[in-house]
Amino acid sequence: MEGEAMIPAFKNDEELIREMDDLLADQGNFYLWWLGQSGFLLQWKGKRVLIDPYLSDSLTKKYADTNKPHVRMSERVVDPELLKNILIVSSSHNHTDHLDAETLIPVLKNNPGIKFIIPEANREFVAERLKCKKEFPFGLNYGQSITVDEFTFHGIPAKHNEIEKDENGNCRFMGYVITFGKHCIYHSGDTLWFDEMLSLLKRFTIDVAILPINGNDPARRVAGNLNCEEAAKLGKAINAKFVIPCHYDMFTFNTADVNEFARQAETINQRYKILQGGEKFIGD
């Protein structure tokens, strides 16, 4: 931040990778590390899934001399060049903090055999931005699922600010329910509340719901998300065992007070875990 120190990572770069590597042999628990914004690394049985990573300063550079500066608040958690042995990487939509070329191009290069899951509607855009073949990503739409190894991704619509579809009816903004073994996590992508999401999500026994909390303020001139109260209430409504809040403390103009989320969750007895960048959640 201009004139201020950035929020430090709990662990970063080589230290973070060492922690991940030390847990590769664990065959029981799963681990989620928050990588900042909406980015997470899921590790289970020595296998790694990378979700919506944003690990560069591309937006800060892009908007530096505009009336919408993206001033970074938190240290970068990990150099994307260090991310190895990634089985799957996913993107929920085309906004740069969820589909970042400076992050994803080195990840794709350094992980031969990696599978890339995206909304089907975004295939051509993704291929152009990442300089990959159009046939390379696996495309999902609402109601569809795909299994890679032991991980199944189920497509869930996201409303950002609308449930937007292409000419073929494919959703441009998505969330994913990821099931693996006896475990289940929901990563909403960027979304507002919509009534249908409750029936879609209650079909699953969700261990962890990863939800944005930065809210929907038109003055920011960007599409909005759930706010702190809505994220807590959504977790409760879908019977999530835990909610992990995200999409805050990245850019000064588009953030939220995570302590307000904690207060809202505690008011309705919704269990939650607040992570620092580079900190892990352990699921059993």
PDB file of C-alpha atoms in Angstrom:
ATOM      1  CA  MET A   1       0.000   0.000   0.000  1.00  0.00           C
ATOM      2  CA  GLU A   2       1.215   3.473  -0.764  1.00  0.00           C
ATOM      3  CA  GLY A   3       3.000   4.786   2.310  1.00  0.00           C
ATOM      4  CA  GLU A   4       2.102   1.704   4.357  1.00  0.00           C
ATOM      5  CA  ALA A   5       3.557  -1.748   4.817  1.00  0.00           C
ATOM      6  CA  MET A   6       1.709  -4.568   3.123  1.00  0.00           C
ATOM      7  CA  ILE A   7      -0.068  -7.214   5.143  1.00  0.00           C
ATOM      8  CA  PRO A   8       2.565  -9.947   5.561  1.00  0.00           C
ATOM      9  CA  ALA A   9       1.986 -13.530   4.475  1.00  0.00           C
ATOM     10  CA  PHE A  10       1.729 -16.202   7.150  1.00  0.00           C
ATOM     11  CA  LYS A  11       4.141 -18.269   5.051  1.00  0.00           C
ATOM     12  CA  ASN A  12       5.358 -17.602   1.544  1.00  0.00           C
ATOM     13  CA  ASP A  13       7.497 -18.860  -1.312  1.00  0.00           C
ATOM     14  CA  GLU A  14      10.004 -21.589  -0.379  1.00  0.00           C
ATOM     15  CA  GLU A  15       8.809 -21.865   3.225  1.00  0.00           C
ATOM     16  CA  LEU A  16       5.235 -22.381   2.051  1.00  0.00           C
ATOM     17  CA  ILE A  17       6.263 -24.956  -0.543  1.00  0.00           C
ATOM     18  CA  ARG A  18       8.247 -26.860   2.097  1.00  0.00           C
ATOM     19  CA  GLU A  19       5.155 -27.032   4.293  1.00  0.00           C
ATOM     20  CA  MET A  20       3.082 -28.353   1.397  1.00  0.00           C
ATOM     21  CA  ASP A  21       5.738 -30.904   0.488  1.00  0.00           C
ATOM     22  CA  ASP A  22       6.046 -32.099   4.101  1.00  0.00           C
ATOM     23  CA  LEU A  23       2.330 -33.002   4.047  1.00  0.00           C
ATOM     24  CA  LEU A  24       2.318 -34.905   0.770  1.00  0.00           C
ATOM     25  CA  ALA A  25       2.370 -38.292   2.511  1.00  0.00           C
ATOM     26  CA  ASP A  26      -0.795 -37.607   4.536  1.00  0.00           C
ATOM     27  CA  GLN A  27      -3.451 -39.988   3.184  1.00  0.00           C
ATOM     28  CA  GLY A  28      -6.289 -38.881   5.468  1.00  0.00           C
ATOM     29  CA  ASN A  29      -6.656 -35.127   5.864  1.00  0.00           C
ATOM     30  CA  PHE A  30      -7.079 -32.552   3.161  1.00  0.00           C
ATOM     31  CA  TYR A  31      -5.438 -29.138   3.247  1.00  0.00           C
ATOM     32  CA  LEU A  32      -6.466 -25.753   1.853  1.00  0.00           C
ATOM     33  CA  TRP A  33      -3.979 -22.890   1.647  1.00  0.00           C
ATOM     34  CA  TRP A  34      -5.258 -19.390   0.948  1.00  0.00           C
ATOM     35  CA  LEU A  35      -3.138 -17.813  -1.774  1.00  0.00           C
ATOM     36  CA  GLY A  36      -4.839 -14.406  -1.603  1.00  0.00           C
ATOM     37  CA  GLN A  37      -7.985 -12.953  -3.219  1.00  0.00           C
ATOM     38  CA  SER A  38      -9.976 -16.063  -4.294  1.00  0.00           C
ATOM     39  CA  GLY A  39      -6.967 -18.296  -4.864  1.00  0.00           C
ATOM     40  CA  PHE A  40      -6.529 -21.570  -2.984  1.00  0.00           C
ATOM     41  CA  LEU A  41      -4.389 -24.673  -3.220  1.00  0.00           C
ATOM     42  CA  LEU A  42      -6.136 -27.905  -2.246  1.00  0.00           C
ATOM     43  CA  GLN A  43      -3.929 -30.863  -1.353  1.00  0.00           C
ATOM     44  CA  TRP A  44      -5.206 -34.378  -0.641  1.00  0.00           C
ATOM     45  CA  LYS A  45      -3.403 -37.721  -0.780  1.00  0.00           C
ATOM     46  CA  GLY A  46      -0.394 -36.000  -2.293  1.00  0.00           C
ATOM     47  CA  LYS A  47      -2.441 -34.483  -5.130  1.00  0.00           C
ATOM     48  CA  ARG A  48      -2.768 -30.761  -5.749  1.00  0.00           C
ATOM     49  CA  VAL A  49      -5.620 -28.686  -7.147  1.00  0.00           C
ATOM     50  CA  LEU A  50      -5.079 -24.976  -7.788  1.00  0.00           C
ATOM     51  CA  ILE A  51      -8.221 -22.814  -7.703  1.00  0.00           C
ATOM     52  CA  ASP A  52      -8.482 -19.273  -9.172  1.00  0.00           C
ATOM     53  CA  PRO A  53      -4.893 -18.238  -8.448  1.00  0.00           C
ATOM     54  CA  TYR A  54      -3.852 -14.585  -8.752  1.00  0.00           C
ATOM     55  CA  LEU A  55      -0.134 -14.426  -7.986  1.00  0.00           C
ATOM     56  CA  SER A  56       1.186 -11.380  -9.794  1.00  0.00           C
ATOM     57  CA  ASP A  57       0.904  -7.600  -9.884  1.00  0.00           C
ATOM     58  CA  SER A  58      -0.660  -7.533 -13.342  1.00  0.00           C
ATOM     59  CA  LEU A  59      -3.748  -5.570 -12.247  1.00  0.00           C
ATOM     60  CA  THR A  60      -1.701  -3.113 -10.218  1.00  0.00           C
ATOM     61  CA  LYS A  61       0.411  -2.415 -13.294  1.00  0.00           C
ATOM     62  CA  LYS A  62      -2.574  -2.285 -15.656  1.00  0.00           C
ATOM     63  CA  TYR A  63      -4.472   0.309 -13.638  1.00  0.00           C
ATOM     64  CA  ALA A  64      -1.526   2.277 -12.220  1.00  0.00           C
ATOM     65  CA  ASP A  65      -2.197   5.473 -14.199  1.00  0.00           C
ATOM     66  CA  THR A  66      -5.999   5.332 -14.229  1.00  0.00           C
ATOM     67  CA  ASN A  67      -8.824   6.581 -12.015  1.00  0.00           C
ATOM     68  CA  LYS A  68      -9.289   3.041 -10.704  1.00  0.00           C
ATOM     69  CA  PRO A  69      -5.890   2.104  -9.239  1.00  0.00           C
ATOM     70  CA  HIS A  70      -5.554  -1.444  -7.913  1.00  0.00           C
ATOM     71  CA  VAL A  71      -3.257  -0.776  -4.947  1.00  0.00           C
ATOM     72  CA  ARG A  72      -2.129  -4.083  -3.471  1.00  0.00           C
ATOM     73  CA  MET A  73      -2.663  -4.553   0.282  1.00  0.00           C
ATOM     74  CA  SER A  74      -1.068  -7.954   0.922  1.00  0.00           C
ATOM     75  CA  GLU A  75       2.246  -9.557   0.072  1.00  0.00           C
ATOM     76  CA  ARG A  76       2.238 -12.082  -2.733  1.00  0.00           C
ATOM     77  CA  VAL A  77       2.065 -15.517  -1.171  1.00  0.00           C
ATOM     78  CA  VAL A  78       4.025 -17.552  -3.685  1.00  0.00           C
ATOM     79  CA  ASP A  79       5.876 -17.140  -6.961  1.00  0.00           C
ATOM     80  CA  PRO A  80       3.849 -19.157  -9.496  1.00  0.00           C
ATOM     81  CA  GLU A  81       7.127 -20.540 -10.857  1.00  0.00           C
ATOM     82  CA  LEU A  82       7.427 -22.521  -7.583  1.00  0.00           C
ATOM     83  CA  LEU A  83       4.103 -24.345  -7.970  1.00  0.00           C
ATOM     84  CA  LYS A  84       4.867 -27.880  -9.113  1.00  0.00           C
ATOM     85  CA  ASN A  85       3.065 -31.222  -9.195  1.00  0.00           C
ATOM     86  CA  ILE A  86      -0.284 -29.543  -9.850  1.00  0.00           C
ATOM     87  CA  LEU A  87      -2.872 -32.049 -11.093  1.00  0.00           C
ATOM     88  CA  ILE A  88      -5.677 -29.560 -11.857  1.00  0.00           C
ATOM     89  CA  VAL A  89      -6.012 -25.800 -12.118  1.00  0.00           C
ATOM     90  CA  SER A  90      -9.370 -24.072 -12.418  1.00  0.00           C
ATOM     91  CA  SER A  91     -10.722 -20.639 -13.286  1.00  0.00           C
ATOM     92  CA  SER A  92     -14.232 -19.551 -12.369  1.00  0.00           C
ATOM     93  CA  HIS A  93     -14.462 -16.650 -14.860  1.00  0.00           C
ATOM     94  CA  ASN A  94     -12.470 -14.310 -17.072  1.00  0.00           C
ATOM     95  CA  HIS A  95     -11.682 -11.435 -14.706  1.00  0.00           C
ATOM     96  CA  THR A  96      -7.924 -11.137 -14.318  1.00  0.00           C
ATOM     97  CA  ASP A  97      -7.863 -11.855 -10.582  1.00  0.00           C
ATOM     98  CA  HIS A  98      -9.358 -15.257 -11.488  1.00  0.00           C
ATOM     99  CA  LEU A  99      -7.698 -15.792 -14.883  1.00  0.00           C
ATOM    100  CA  ASP A 100      -4.274 -14.191 -14.745  1.00  0.00           C
ATOM    101  CA  ALA A 101      -1.857 -14.852 -17.576  1.00  0.00           C
ATOM    102  CA  GLU A 102       1.194 -13.916 -15.483  1.00  0.00           C
ATOM    103  CA  THR A 103       0.179 -16.593 -12.980  1.00  0.00           C
ATOM    104  CA  LEU A 104      -1.232 -19.306 -15.196  1.00  0.00           C
ATOM    105  CA  ILE A 105       1.244 -19.389 -18.084  1.00  0.00           C
ATOM    106  CA  PRO A 106       4.163 -20.459 -15.824  1.00  0.00           C
ATOM    107  CA  VAL A 107       1.886 -22.901 -13.945  1.00  0.00           C
ATOM    108  CA  LEU A 108       0.815 -24.575 -17.184  1.00  0.00           C
ATOM    109  CA  LYS A 109       4.419 -24.646 -18.429  1.00  0.00           C
ATOM    110  CA  ASN A 110       5.869 -26.156 -15.244  1.00  0.00           C
ATOM    111  CA  ASN A 111       3.237 -28.854 -14.741  1.00  0.00           C
ATOM    112  CA  PRO A 112       3.194 -31.297 -17.665  1.00  0.00           C
ATOM    113  CA  GLY A 113      -0.057 -33.201 -17.833  1.00  0.00           C
ATOM    114  CA  ILE A 114      -1.984 -30.589 -15.837  1.00  0.00           C
ATOM    115  CA  LYS A 115      -5.733 -30.400 -16.499  1.00  0.00           C
ATOM    116  CA  PHE A 116      -7.384 -26.997 -16.803  1.00  0.00           C
ATOM    117  CA  ILE A 117     -11.075 -26.558 -15.900  1.00  0.00           C
ATOM    118  CA  ILE A 118     -12.979 -23.458 -17.035  1.00  0.00           C
ATOM    119  CA  PRO A 119     -16.527 -22.364 -17.863  1.00  0.00           C
ATOM    120  CA  GLU A 120     -17.198 -23.647 -21.380  1.00  0.00           C
ATOM    121  CA  ALA A 121     -18.457 -20.198 -22.394  1.00  0.00           C
ATOM    122  CA  ASN A 122     -14.978 -18.756 -21.885  1.00  0.00           C
ATOM    123  CA  ARG A 123     -12.972 -21.199 -24.028  1.00  0.00           C
ATOM    124  CA  GLU A 124     -11.902 -18.816 -26.795  1.00  0.00           C
ATOM    125  CA  PHE A 125     -11.106 -15.973 -24.388  1.00  0.00           C
ATOM    126  CA  VAL A 126      -9.036 -18.297 -22.182  1.00  0.00           C
ATOM    127  CA  ALA A 127      -7.088 -19.694 -25.137  1.00  0.00           C
ATOM    128  CA  GLU A 128      -6.252 -16.212 -26.376  1.00  0.00           C
ATOM    129  CA  ARG A 129      -5.216 -14.854 -22.978  1.00  0.00           C
ATOM    130  CA  LEU A 130      -3.086 -17.853 -22.023  1.00  0.00           C
ATOM    131  CA  LYS A 131      -1.742 -18.612 -25.509  1.00  0.00           C
ATOM    132  CA  CYS A 132      -2.903 -22.210 -25.286  1.00  0.00           C
ATOM    133  CA  LYS A 133      -4.797 -24.398 -27.737  1.00  0.00           C
ATOM    134  CA  LYS A 134      -8.563 -23.944 -27.697  1.00  0.00           C
ATOM    135  CA  GLU A 135      -8.956 -27.692 -27.173  1.00  0.00           C
ATOM    136  CA  PHE A 136      -6.738 -27.771 -24.092  1.00  0.00           C
ATOM    137  CA  PRO A 137      -9.131 -26.718 -21.293  1.00  0.00           C
ATOM    138  CA  PHE A 138     -12.013 -28.838 -20.014  1.00  0.00           C
ATOM    139  CA  GLY A 139     -15.179 -26.741 -20.239  1.00  0.00           C
ATOM    140  CA  LEU A 140     -18.034 -27.009 -17.751  1.00  0.00           C
ATOM    141  CA  ASN A 141     -21.530 -25.571 -17.676  1.00  0.00           C
ATOM    142  CA  TYR A 142     -24.204 -25.428 -15.005  1.00  0.00           C
ATOM    143  CA  GLY A 143     -25.361 -28.939 -14.121  1.00  0.00           C
ATOM    144  CA  GLN A 144     -22.368 -30.662 -15.682  1.00  0.00           C
ATOM    145  CA  SER A 145     -19.510 -32.430 -13.935  1.00  0.00           C
ATOM    146  CA  ILE A 146     -16.079 -33.714 -14.829  1.00  0.00           C
ATOM    147  CA  THR A 147     -13.813 -36.132 -12.987  1.00  0.00           C
ATOM    148  CA  VAL A 148     -10.025 -35.910 -13.090  1.00  0.00           C
ATOM    149  CA  ASP A 149      -8.284 -38.624 -11.114  1.00  0.00           C
ATOM    150  CA  GLU A 150     -10.206 -38.674  -7.798  1.00  0.00           C
ATOM    151  CA  PHE A 151     -11.574 -35.128  -8.001  1.00  0.00           C
ATOM    152  CA  THR A 152     -15.004 -34.364  -9.453  1.00  0.00           C
ATOM    153  CA  PHE A 153     -15.917 -30.782 -10.329  1.00  0.00           C
ATOM    154  CA  HIS A 154     -19.625 -29.968 -10.415  1.00  0.00           C
ATOM    155  CA  GLY A 155     -20.622 -26.771 -12.216  1.00  0.00           C
ATOM    156  CA  ILE A 156     -22.682 -24.241 -10.246  1.00  0.00           C
ATOM    157  CA  PRO A 157     -23.877 -20.919 -11.731  1.00  0.00           C
ATOM    158  CA  ALA A 158     -22.522 -17.689 -10.283  1.00  0.00           C
ATOM    159  CA  LYS A 159     -24.263 -14.297 -10.385  1.00  0.00           C
ATOM    160  CA  HIS A 160     -21.692 -11.541 -11.036  1.00  0.00           C
ATOM    161  CA  ASN A 161     -23.738  -9.280 -11.195  1.00  0.00           C
ATOM    162  CA  GLU A 162     -25.993 -11.368 -13.417  1.00  0.00           C
ATOM    163  CA  ILE A 163     -26.123 -15.043 -14.334  1.00  0.00           C
ATOM    164  CA  GLU A 164     -24.643 -14.298 -17.730  1.00  0.00           C
ATOM    165  CA  LYS A 165     -24.703 -16.853 -20.546  1.00  0.00           C
ATOM    166  CA  ASP A 166     -23.281 -17.091 -24.041  1.00  0.00           C
ATOM    167  CA  GLU A 167     -25.329 -17.681 -27.180  1.00  0.00           C
ATOM    168  CA  ASN A 168     -25.312 -21.428 -26.457  1.00  0.00           C
ATOM    169  CA  GLY A 169     -26.645 -21.076 -22.917  1.00  0.00           C
ATOM    170  CA  ASN A 170     -23.290 -21.674 -21.218  1.00  0.00           C
ATOM    171  CA  CYS A 171     -22.606 -19.738 -17.993  1.00  0.00           C
ATOM    172  CA  ARG A 172     -19.759 -17.223 -18.163  1.00  0.00           C
ATOM    173  CA  PHE A 173     -19.447 -17.038 -14.366  1.00  0.00           C
ATOM    174  CA  MET A 174     -19.242 -20.267 -12.416  1.00  0.00           C
ATOM    175  CA  GLY A 175     -18.642 -21.793  -9.029  1.00  0.00           C
ATOM    176  CA  TYR A 176     -17.496 -25.354  -8.459  1.00  0.00           C
ATOM    177  CA  VAL A 177     -18.409 -28.005  -5.945  1.00  0.00           C
ATOM    178  CA  ILE A 178     -15.371 -30.277  -5.722  1.00  0.00           C
ATOM    179  CA  THR A 179     -15.862 -33.774  -4.324  1.00  0.00           C
ATOM    180  CA  PHE A 180     -12.946 -36.086  -3.499  1.00  0.00           C
ATOM    181  CA  GLY A 181     -13.172 -39.210  -1.380  1.00  0.00           C
ATOM    182  CA  LYS A 182     -15.567 -38.458   1.486  1.00  0.00           C
ATOM    183  CA  HIS A 183     -14.835 -34.722   1.253  1.00  0.00           C
ATOM    184  CA  CYS A 184     -16.624 -31.841  -0.463  1.00  0.00           C
ATOM    185  CA  ILE A 185     -15.757 -28.168  -0.865  1.00  0.00           C
ATOM    186  CA  TYR A 186     -17.629 -25.373  -2.611  1.00  0.00           C
ATOM    187  CA  HIS A 187     -15.722 -22.526  -4.236  1.00  0.00           C
ATOM    188  CA  SER A 188     -18.342 -20.027  -5.325  1.00  0.00           C
ATOM    189  CA  GLY A 189     -16.202 -17.919  -7.614  1.00  0.00           C
ATOM    190  CA  ASP A 190     -17.479 -14.350  -7.659  1.00  0.00           C
ATOM    191  CA  THR A 191     -21.196 -14.289  -6.929  1.00  0.00           C
ATOM    192  CA  LEU A 192     -24.147 -12.538  -5.416  1.00  0.00           C
ATOM    193  CA  TRP A 193     -26.918 -14.445  -3.666  1.00  0.00           C
ATOM    194  CA  PHE A 194     -29.594 -16.016  -5.866  1.00  0.00           C
ATOM    195  CA  ASP A 195     -32.371 -18.242  -4.589  1.00  0.00           C
ATOM    196  CA  GLU A 196     -31.695 -21.238  -6.821  1.00  0.00           C
ATOM    197  CA  MET A 197     -28.213 -21.697  -5.369  1.00  0.00           C
ATOM    198  CA  LEU A 198     -29.674 -23.103  -2.160  1.00  0.00           C
ATOM    199  CA  SER A 199     -31.361 -26.054  -3.851  1.00  0.00           C
ATOM    200  CA  LEU A 200     -28.318 -26.645  -6.039  1.00  0.00           C
ATOM    201  CA  LEU A 201     -25.931 -26.734  -3.077  1.00  0.00           C
ATOM    202  CA  LYS A 202     -28.040 -28.547  -0.505  1.00  0.00           C
ATOM    203  CA  ARG A 203     -27.645 -31.712  -2.593  1.00  0.00           C
ATOM    204  CA  PHE A 204     -24.071 -31.860  -1.341  1.00  0.00           C
ATOM    205  CA  THR A 205     -22.651 -32.345   2.141  1.00  0.00           C
ATOM    206  CA  ILE A 206     -20.283 -29.400   2.063  1.00  0.00           C
ATOM    207  CA  ASP A 207     -17.301 -29.490   4.411  1.00  0.00           C
ATOM    208  CA  VAL A 208     -16.016 -26.050   3.447  1.00  0.00           C
ATOM    209  CA  ALA A 209     -17.709 -23.214   1.565  1.00  0.00           C
ATOM    210  CA  ILE A 210     -15.200 -20.691   0.215  1.00  0.00           C
ATOM    211  CA  LEU A 211     -17.137 -17.449  -0.209  1.00  0.00           C
ATOM    212  CA  PRO A 212     -16.328 -13.820  -1.117  1.00  0.00           C
ATOM    213  CA  ILE A 213     -17.165 -11.104   1.401  1.00  0.00           C
ATOM    214  CA  ASN A 214     -16.246  -7.835  -0.332  1.00  0.00           C
ATOM    215  CA  GLY A 215     -19.858  -6.917  -1.098  1.00  0.00           C
ATOM    216  CA  ASN A 216     -21.509  -5.042  -3.938  1.00  0.00           C
ATOM    217  CA  ASP A 217     -20.776  -1.315  -3.976  1.00  0.00           C
ATOM    218  CA  PRO A 218     -21.576   0.312  -7.348  1.00  0.00           C
ATOM    219  CA  ALA A 219     -19.226   3.193  -6.489  1.00  0.00           C
ATOM    220  CA  ARG A 220     -16.302   0.808  -7.026  1.00  0.00           C
ATOM    221  CA  ARG A 221     -17.335   0.362 -10.688  1.00  0.00           C
ATOM    222  CA  VAL A 222     -16.674  -3.360 -10.605  1.00  0.00           C
ATOM    223  CA  ALA A 223     -19.050  -6.304 -10.361  1.00  0.00           C
ATOM    224  CA  GLY A 224     -19.991  -7.199  -6.808  1.00  0.00           C
ATOM    225  CA  ASN A 225     -20.107 -10.160  -4.480  1.00  0.00           C
ATOM    226  CA  LEU A 226     -21.693 -11.403  -1.300  1.00  0.00           C
ATOM    227  CA  ASN A 227     -21.094  -9.198   1.703  1.00  0.00           C
ATOM    228  CA  CYS A 228     -20.065 -10.383   5.162  1.00  0.00           C
ATOM    229  CA  GLU A 229     -23.598 -11.014   6.391  1.00  0.00           C
ATOM    230  CA  GLU A 230     -24.670 -12.760   3.184  1.00  0.00           C
ATOM    231  CA  ALA A 231     -21.634 -15.049   3.160  1.00  0.00           C
ATOM    232  CA  ALA A 232     -22.292 -16.146   6.729  1.00  0.00           C
ATOM    233  CA  LYS A 233     -25.993 -16.701   6.033  1.00  0.00           C
ATOM    234  CA  LEU A 234     -25.302 -18.621   2.833  1.00  0.00           C
ATOM    235  CA  GLY A 235     -22.959 -20.953   4.687  1.00  0.00           C
ATOM    236  CA  LYS A 236     -25.679 -21.571   7.263  1.00  0.00           C
ATOM    237  CA  ALA A 237     -28.381 -22.051   4.630  1.00  0.00           C
ATOM    238  CA  ILE A 238     -26.430 -24.740   2.760  1.00  0.00           C
ATOM    239  CA  ASN A 239     -25.319 -26.464   5.985  1.00  0.00           C
ATOM    240  CA  ALA A 240     -21.624 -25.903   5.342  1.00  0.00           C
ATOM    241  CA  LYS A 241     -19.503 -27.235   8.190  1.00  0.00           C
ATOM    242  CA  PHE A 242     -17.096 -24.301   7.770  1.00  0.00           C
ATOM    243  CA  VAL A 243     -17.002 -21.081   5.781  1.00  0.00           C
ATOM    244  CA  ILE A 244     -13.669 -19.659   4.678  1.00  0.00           C
ATOM    245  CA  PRO A 245     -14.022 -16.006   3.599  1.00  0.00           C
ATOM    246  CA  CYS A 246     -12.041 -14.679   0.644  1.00  0.00           C
ATOM    247  CA  HIS A 247     -11.873 -11.829  -1.898  1.00  0.00           C
ATOM    248  CA  TYR A 248     -10.665  -9.174   0.557  1.00  0.00           C
ATOM    249  CA  ASP A 249      -7.340  -7.590   1.558  1.00  0.00           C
ATOM    250  CA  MET A 250      -5.986  -7.685  -1.995  1.00  0.00           C
ATOM    251  CA  PHE A 251      -6.855  -4.217  -3.370  1.00  0.00           C
ATOM    252  CA  THR A 252      -7.538  -1.142  -1.257  1.00  0.00           C
ATOM    253  CA  PHE A 253     -10.565  -0.045  -3.291  1.00  0.00           C
ATOM    254  CA  ASN A 254     -12.357  -3.412  -3.155  1.00  0.00           C
ATOM    255  CA  THR A 255     -12.087  -5.060   0.228  1.00  0.00           C
ATOM    256  CA  ALA A 256     -14.017  -5.736   3.446  1.00  0.00           C
ATOM    257  CA  ASP A 257     -13.480  -6.050   7.189  1.00  0.00           C
ATOM    258  CA  VAL A 258     -13.123  -9.768   7.862  1.00  0.00           C
ATOM    259  CA  ASN A 259     -13.858  -9.133  11.526  1.00  0.00           C
ATOM    260  CA  GLU A 260     -17.374  -8.100  10.492  1.00  0.00           C
ATOM    261  CA  PHE A 261     -17.739 -11.467   8.766  1.00  0.00           C
ATOM    262  CA  ALA A 262     -16.625 -13.165  11.992  1.00  0.00           C
ATOM    263  CA  ARG A 263     -19.256 -11.255  13.963  1.00  0.00           C
ATOM    264  CA  GLN A 264     -21.985 -12.173  11.506  1.00  0.00           C
ATOM    265  CA  ALA A 265     -20.999 -15.863  11.523  1.00  0.00           C
ATOM    266  CA  GLU A 266     -20.866 -15.997  15.301  1.00  0.00           C
ATOM    267  CA  THR A 267     -24.311 -14.384  15.568  1.00  0.00           C
ATOM    268  CA  ILE A 268     -25.873 -17.303  13.687  1.00  0.00           C
ATOM    269  CA  ASN A 269     -23.523 -20.011  15.000  1.00  0.00           C
ATOM    270  CA  GLN A 270     -21.904 -20.660  11.632  1.00  0.00           C
ATOM    271  CA  ARG A 271     -18.454 -22.197  12.048  1.00  0.00           C
ATOM    272  CA  TYR A 272     -15.721 -20.478  10.085  1.00  0.00           C
ATOM    273  CA  LYS A 273     -11.988 -20.198   9.631  1.00  0.00           C
ATOM    274  CA  ILE A 274     -10.238 -16.953   8.803  1.00  0.00           C
ATOM    275  CA  LEU A 275      -6.918 -17.561   7.109  1.00  0.00           C
ATOM    276  CA  GLN A 276      -3.938 -15.333   6.552  1.00  0.00           C
ATOM    277  CA  GLY A 277      -2.326 -15.455   3.147  1.00  0.00           C
ATOM    278  CA  GLY A 278      -0.223 -18.612   3.032  1.00  0.00           C
ATOM    279  CA  GLU A 279      -1.989 -20.198   6.002  1.00  0.00           C
ATOM    280  CA  LYS A 280      -3.611 -23.632   5.829  1.00  0.00           C
ATOM    281  CA  PHE A 281      -6.951 -25.097   6.827  1.00  0.00           C
ATOM    282  CA  ILE A 282      -6.933 -28.782   7.807  1.00  0.00           C
ATOM    283  CA  GLY A 283      -9.980 -30.884   6.940  1.00  0.00           C
ATOM    284  CA  ASP A 284     -10.440 -34.393   8.256  1.00  0.00           C
TER     285      ASP A 284
END
